[in-house]
CSV table of C-alpha atoms in Angstrom, one decimal:
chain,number,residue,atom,x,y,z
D,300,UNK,CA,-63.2,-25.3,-44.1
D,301,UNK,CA,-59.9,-25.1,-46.1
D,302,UNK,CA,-57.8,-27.8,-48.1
D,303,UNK,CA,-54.7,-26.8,-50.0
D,304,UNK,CA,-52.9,-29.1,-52.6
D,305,UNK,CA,-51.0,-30.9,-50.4
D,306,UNK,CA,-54.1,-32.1,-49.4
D,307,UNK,CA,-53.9,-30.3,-45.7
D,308,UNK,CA,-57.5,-30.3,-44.4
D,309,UNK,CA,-58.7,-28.0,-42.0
D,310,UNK,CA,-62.3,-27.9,-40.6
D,311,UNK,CA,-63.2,-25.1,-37.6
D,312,UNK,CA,-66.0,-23.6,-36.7
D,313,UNK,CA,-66.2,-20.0,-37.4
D,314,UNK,CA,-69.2,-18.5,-37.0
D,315,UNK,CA,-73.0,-19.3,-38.0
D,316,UNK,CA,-74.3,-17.5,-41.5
D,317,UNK,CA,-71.9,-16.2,-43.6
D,318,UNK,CA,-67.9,-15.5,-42.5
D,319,UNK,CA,-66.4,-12.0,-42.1
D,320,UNK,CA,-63.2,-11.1,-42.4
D,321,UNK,CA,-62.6,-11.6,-39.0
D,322,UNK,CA,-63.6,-14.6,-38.5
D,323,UNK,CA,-61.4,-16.0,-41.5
D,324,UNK,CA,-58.8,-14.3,-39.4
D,325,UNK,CA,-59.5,-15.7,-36.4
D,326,UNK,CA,-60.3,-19.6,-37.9
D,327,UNK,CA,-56.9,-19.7,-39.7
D,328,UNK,CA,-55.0,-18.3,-36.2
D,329,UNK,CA,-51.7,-17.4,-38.2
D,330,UNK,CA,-51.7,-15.3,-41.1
D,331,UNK,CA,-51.2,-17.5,-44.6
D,332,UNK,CA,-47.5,-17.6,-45.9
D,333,UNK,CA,-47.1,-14.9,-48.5
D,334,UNK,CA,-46.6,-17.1,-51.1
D,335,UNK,CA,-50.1,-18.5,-50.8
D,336,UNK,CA,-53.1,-17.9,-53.2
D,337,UNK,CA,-56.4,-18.0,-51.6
D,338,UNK,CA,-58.9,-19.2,-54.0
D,339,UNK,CA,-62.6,-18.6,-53.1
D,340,UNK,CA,-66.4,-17.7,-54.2
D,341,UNK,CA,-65.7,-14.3,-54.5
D,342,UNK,CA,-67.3,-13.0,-51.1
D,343,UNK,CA,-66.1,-9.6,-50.4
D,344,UNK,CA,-65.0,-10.9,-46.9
D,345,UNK,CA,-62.5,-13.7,-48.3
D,346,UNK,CA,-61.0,-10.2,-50.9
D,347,UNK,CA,-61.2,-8.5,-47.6
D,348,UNK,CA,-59.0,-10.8,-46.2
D,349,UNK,CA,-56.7,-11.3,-49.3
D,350,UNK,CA,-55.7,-7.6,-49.6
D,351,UNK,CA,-55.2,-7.2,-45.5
D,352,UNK,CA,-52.4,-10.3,-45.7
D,353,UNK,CA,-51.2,-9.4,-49.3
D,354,UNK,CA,-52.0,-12.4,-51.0
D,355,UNK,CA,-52.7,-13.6,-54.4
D,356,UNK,CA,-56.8,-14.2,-54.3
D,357,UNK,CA,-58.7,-16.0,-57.2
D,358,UNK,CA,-62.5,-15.4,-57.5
D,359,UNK,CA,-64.3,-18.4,-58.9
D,360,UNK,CA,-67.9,-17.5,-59.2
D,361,UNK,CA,-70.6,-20.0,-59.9
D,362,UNK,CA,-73.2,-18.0,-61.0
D,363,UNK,CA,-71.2,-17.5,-63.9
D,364,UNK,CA,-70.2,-20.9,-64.7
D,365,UNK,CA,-66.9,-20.5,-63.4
D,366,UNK,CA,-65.8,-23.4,-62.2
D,367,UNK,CA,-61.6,-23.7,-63.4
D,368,UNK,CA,-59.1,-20.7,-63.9
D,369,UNK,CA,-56.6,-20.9,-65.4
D,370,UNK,CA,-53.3,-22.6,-63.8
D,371,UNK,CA,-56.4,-25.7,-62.2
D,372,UNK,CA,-57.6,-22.8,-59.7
D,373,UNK,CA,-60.7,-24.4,-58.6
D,374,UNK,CA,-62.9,-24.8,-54.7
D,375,UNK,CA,-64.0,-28.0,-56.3
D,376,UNK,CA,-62.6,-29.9,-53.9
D,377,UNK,CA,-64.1,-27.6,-50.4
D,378,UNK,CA,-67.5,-27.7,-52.1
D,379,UNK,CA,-67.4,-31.4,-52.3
D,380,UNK,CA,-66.0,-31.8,-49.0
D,381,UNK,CA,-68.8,-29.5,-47.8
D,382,UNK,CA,-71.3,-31.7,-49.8
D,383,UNK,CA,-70.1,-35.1,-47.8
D,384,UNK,CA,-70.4,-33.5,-44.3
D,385,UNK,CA,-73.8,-32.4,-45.2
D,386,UNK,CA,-74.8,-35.6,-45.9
D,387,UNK,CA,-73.3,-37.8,-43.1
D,388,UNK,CA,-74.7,-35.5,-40.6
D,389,UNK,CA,-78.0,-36.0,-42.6
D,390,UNK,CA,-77.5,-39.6,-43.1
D,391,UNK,CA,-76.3,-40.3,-39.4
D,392,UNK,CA,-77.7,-38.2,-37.1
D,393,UNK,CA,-81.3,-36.1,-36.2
D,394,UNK,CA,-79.7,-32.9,-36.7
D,395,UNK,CA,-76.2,-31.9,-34.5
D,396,UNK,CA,-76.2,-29.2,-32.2
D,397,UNK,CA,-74.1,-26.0,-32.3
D,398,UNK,CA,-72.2,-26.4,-29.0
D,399,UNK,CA,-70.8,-29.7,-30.4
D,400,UNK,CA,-70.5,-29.1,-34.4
D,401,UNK,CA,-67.2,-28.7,-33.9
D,402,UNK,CA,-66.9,-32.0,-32.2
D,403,UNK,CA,-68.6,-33.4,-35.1
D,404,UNK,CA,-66.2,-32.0,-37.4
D,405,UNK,CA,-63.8,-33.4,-35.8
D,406,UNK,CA,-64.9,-37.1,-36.2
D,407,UNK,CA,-65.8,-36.3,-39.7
D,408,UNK,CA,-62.2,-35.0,-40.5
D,409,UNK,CA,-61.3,-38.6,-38.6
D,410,UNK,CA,-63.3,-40.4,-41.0
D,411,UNK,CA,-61.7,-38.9,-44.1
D,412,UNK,CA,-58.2,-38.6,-43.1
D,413,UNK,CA,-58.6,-42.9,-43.0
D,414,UNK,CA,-61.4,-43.1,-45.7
D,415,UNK,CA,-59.1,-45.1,-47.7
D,416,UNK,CA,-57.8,-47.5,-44.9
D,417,UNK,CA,-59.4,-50.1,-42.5
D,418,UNK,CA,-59.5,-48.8,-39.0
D,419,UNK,CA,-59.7,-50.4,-35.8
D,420,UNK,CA,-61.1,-48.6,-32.5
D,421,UNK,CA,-57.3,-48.7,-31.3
D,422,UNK,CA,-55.7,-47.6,-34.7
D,423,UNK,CA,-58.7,-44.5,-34.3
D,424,UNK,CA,-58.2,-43.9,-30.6
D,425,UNK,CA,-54.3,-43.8,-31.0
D,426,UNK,CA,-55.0,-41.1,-34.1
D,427,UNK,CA,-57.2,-39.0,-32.1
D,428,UNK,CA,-54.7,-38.8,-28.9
D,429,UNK,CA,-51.7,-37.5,-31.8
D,430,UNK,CA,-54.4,-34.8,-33.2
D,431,UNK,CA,-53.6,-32.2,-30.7
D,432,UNK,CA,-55.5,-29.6,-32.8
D,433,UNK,CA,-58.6,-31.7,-31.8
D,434,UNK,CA,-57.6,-32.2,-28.1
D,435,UNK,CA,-57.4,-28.3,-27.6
D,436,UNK,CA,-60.8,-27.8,-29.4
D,437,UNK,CA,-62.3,-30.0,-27.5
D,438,UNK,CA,-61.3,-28.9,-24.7
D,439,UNK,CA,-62.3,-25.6,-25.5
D,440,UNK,CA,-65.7,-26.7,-26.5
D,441,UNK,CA,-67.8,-24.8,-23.9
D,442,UNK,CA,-65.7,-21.3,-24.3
D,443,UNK,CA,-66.1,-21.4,-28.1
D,444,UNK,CA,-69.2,-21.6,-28.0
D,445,UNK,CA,-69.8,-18.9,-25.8
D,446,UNK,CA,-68.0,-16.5,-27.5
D,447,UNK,CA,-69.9,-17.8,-30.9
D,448,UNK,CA,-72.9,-17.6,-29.5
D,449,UNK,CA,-72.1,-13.7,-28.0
D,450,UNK,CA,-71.0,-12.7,-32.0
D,451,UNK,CA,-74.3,-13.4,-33.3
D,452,UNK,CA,-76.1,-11.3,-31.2
């Protein structure tokens, strides 16, 4: 999951347990513009990842109370993204299974693009035909997660 200040949302399924380098690389497709700063929790895969595509990368541990740098460099806003997917799938659903989470992302990223508007089936329908980046996942669905499942063997 990443969300830049622009507000640009972007929810794939990478892998299952914690992310390698790798897999950032492969869930972000293109390489970030030089210019960006990748801000994150400090795992040695996200650094990884920084150095490899030269970019400016801010470590904002918890454990030590870290919360804000300096400049309003925070991951407030993943983790509490994070925290309201958790709980929809927990409030809606009897668990979700692995070969369609990212179908389920999907809606959810639906849901909170037009959290703040009234949607009709037609108004959601016509939104979901313009996400292309959905269409292709979807369509993929069965390949990705073959080659998920294969990686965690």
């Amino acid at each position: 999951m990443s969300k830049d200040r622009s507000k640009s949302l972007k929810m794939t399924v990478s892998t299952m347990g914690r992310v390698t380098k790798s897999d950032i690389r492969e869930s972000f497709q293109h390489p970030l513009p030089k210019e960006s700063i990748l801000c994150s929790d400090g795992h040695v895969s996200y650094k990884g990842y920084s150095i490899e595509n030269n970019l400016k990368h801010i470590v904002l541990r918890a454990d030590l109370k870290q919360y804000v740098k300096k400049g309003g460099y925070h991951i407030q806003h993943v983790n509490e993204l994070h925290n309201r997917l958790k709980k929809w799938i927990a409030g809606s659903f009897w668990g979700v299974s692995t070969k369609y989470l990212q179908n389920y992302l999907n809606w959810f990223y639906m849901r909170e693009k037009f959290k703040h508007e009234r949607m009709t089936t037609k108004k959601m329908a016509l939104a979901s035909i313009h996400n292309t980046h959905a269409i292709k996942q979807y369509r993929c669905n069965n390949f990705a997660y073959e080659v998920l499942m294969a990686t965690q063997m």
